[in-house]
XYZ file of C-alpha atoms in Angstrom:
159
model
C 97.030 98.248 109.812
C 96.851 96.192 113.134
C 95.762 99.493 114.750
C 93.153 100.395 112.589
C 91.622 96.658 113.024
C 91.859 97.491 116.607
C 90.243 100.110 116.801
C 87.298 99.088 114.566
C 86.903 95.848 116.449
C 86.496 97.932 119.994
C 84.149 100.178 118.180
C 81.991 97.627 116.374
C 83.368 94.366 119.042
C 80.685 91.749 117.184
C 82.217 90.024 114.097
C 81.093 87.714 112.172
C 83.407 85.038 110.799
C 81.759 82.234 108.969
C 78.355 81.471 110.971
C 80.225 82.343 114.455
C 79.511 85.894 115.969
C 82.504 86.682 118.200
C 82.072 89.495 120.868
C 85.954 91.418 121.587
C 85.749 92.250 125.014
C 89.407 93.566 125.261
C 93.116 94.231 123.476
C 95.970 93.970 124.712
C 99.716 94.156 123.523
C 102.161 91.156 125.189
C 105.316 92.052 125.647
C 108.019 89.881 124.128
C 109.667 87.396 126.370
C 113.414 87.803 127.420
C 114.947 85.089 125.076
C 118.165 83.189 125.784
C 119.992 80.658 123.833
C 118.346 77.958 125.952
C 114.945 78.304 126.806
C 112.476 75.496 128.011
C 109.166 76.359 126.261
C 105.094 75.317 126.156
C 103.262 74.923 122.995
C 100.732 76.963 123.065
C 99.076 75.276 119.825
C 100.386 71.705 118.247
C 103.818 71.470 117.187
C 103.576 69.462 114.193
C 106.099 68.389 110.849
C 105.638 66.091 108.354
C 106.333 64.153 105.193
C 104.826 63.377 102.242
C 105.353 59.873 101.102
C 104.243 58.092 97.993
C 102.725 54.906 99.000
C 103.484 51.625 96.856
C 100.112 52.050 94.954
C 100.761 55.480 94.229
C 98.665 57.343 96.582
C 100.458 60.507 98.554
C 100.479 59.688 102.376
C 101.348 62.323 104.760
C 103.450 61.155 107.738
C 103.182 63.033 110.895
C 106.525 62.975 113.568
C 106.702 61.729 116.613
C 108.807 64.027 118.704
C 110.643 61.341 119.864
C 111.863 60.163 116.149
C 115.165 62.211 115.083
C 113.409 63.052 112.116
C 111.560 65.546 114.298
C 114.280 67.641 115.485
C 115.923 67.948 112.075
C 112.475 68.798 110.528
C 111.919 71.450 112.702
C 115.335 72.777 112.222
C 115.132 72.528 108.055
C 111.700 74.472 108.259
C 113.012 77.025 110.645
C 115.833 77.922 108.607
C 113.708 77.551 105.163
C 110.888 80.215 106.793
C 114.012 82.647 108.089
C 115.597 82.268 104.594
C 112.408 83.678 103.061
C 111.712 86.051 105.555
C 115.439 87.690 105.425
C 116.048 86.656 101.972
C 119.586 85.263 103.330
C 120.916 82.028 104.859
C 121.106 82.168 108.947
C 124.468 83.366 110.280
C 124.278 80.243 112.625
C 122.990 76.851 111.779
C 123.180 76.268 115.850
C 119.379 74.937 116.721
C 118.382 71.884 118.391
C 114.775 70.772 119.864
C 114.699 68.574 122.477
C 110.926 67.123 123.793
C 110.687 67.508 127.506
C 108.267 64.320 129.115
C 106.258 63.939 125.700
C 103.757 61.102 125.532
C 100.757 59.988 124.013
C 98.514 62.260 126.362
C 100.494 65.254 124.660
C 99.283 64.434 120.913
C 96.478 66.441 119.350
C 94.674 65.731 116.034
C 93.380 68.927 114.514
C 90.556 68.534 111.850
C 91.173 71.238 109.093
C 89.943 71.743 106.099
C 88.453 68.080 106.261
C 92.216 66.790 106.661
C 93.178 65.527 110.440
C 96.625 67.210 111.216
C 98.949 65.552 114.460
C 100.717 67.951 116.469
C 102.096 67.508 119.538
C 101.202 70.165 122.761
C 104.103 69.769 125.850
C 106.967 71.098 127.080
C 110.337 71.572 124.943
C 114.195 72.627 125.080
C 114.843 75.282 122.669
C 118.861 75.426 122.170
C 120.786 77.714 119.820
C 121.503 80.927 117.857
C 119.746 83.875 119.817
C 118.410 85.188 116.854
C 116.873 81.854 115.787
C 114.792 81.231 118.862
C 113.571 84.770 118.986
C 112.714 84.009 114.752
C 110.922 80.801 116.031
C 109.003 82.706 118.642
C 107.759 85.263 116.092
C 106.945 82.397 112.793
C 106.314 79.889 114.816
C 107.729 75.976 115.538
C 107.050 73.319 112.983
C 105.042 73.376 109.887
C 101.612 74.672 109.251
C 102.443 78.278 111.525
C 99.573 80.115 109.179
C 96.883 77.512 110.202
C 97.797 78.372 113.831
C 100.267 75.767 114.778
C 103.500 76.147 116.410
C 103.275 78.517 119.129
C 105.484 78.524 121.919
C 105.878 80.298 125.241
C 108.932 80.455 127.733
C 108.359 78.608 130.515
C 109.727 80.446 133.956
C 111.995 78.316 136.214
């Protein structure tokens, strides 16, 4: 499927998509990285998890995490292991996975309008720690929540 699109788009490389005309100049294929059980990784797009609270009137809030909270670490961990569970249809053979935020600060939060909702992520530089086969899973879904609306991608940073 991927190379049919391909090859249509360097055929035919204007698209429309929604009033926008994009021009594909180029394709290429990126290699996966080398993954190790600690890796020190750049968002490439806003990390971002969240709750959903009930406020005392009623009304559904969303809180967004601030890496620095330990909610935010455990968060990414649950979803990680909820996405691989429904991706494999089984439970992890390790529960080993820890996030660490390398430097973070306010200059490293981005709000993301979508679908008239403002979403908080959080670009910068993190410690990935853990199962091998959990980091590589989080570098193929994607960190965090929202992955389909383009959020949580991560590269490995080269010492």
């Amino acid at each position: 499927m991927i190379e049919s699109l391909v090859l249509n788009l360097l055929k035919t490389p204007e698209i429309k998509i929604l009033e926008n005309n994009i021009f594909v100049e180029s394709v290429e294929v990126v290699a996966s990285p080398v993954i190790k059980r600690e890796v020190t990784v750049k968002m490439l797009s806003p990390l971002t998890v969240y709750s959903t609270l009930l406020s005392p009137d009623g009304k559904k809030k969303t809180y967004y995490y601030h890496p620095k909270e330990k909610e935010f670490s455990q968060l990414v961990k649950e979803n990680l292991f909820k996405k691989y569970k429904a991706f494999y249809k089984r439970i992890p053979h390790s529960e080993e996975f820890h996030i660490e935020p390398l430097g973070i600060s306010s200059k490293n939060e981005k709000l993301v309008s979508y679908k008239g909702f403002i979403i908080k992520g959080w670009m910068g530089k993190f410690k990935l720690k853990g199962d091998l086969e959990l980091i590589k899973f989080s570098y193929e879904a994607g960190l965090g929540a929202k992955n389909s609306q383009g959020f949580g991608m991560w590269e490995i940073l080269e010492k």
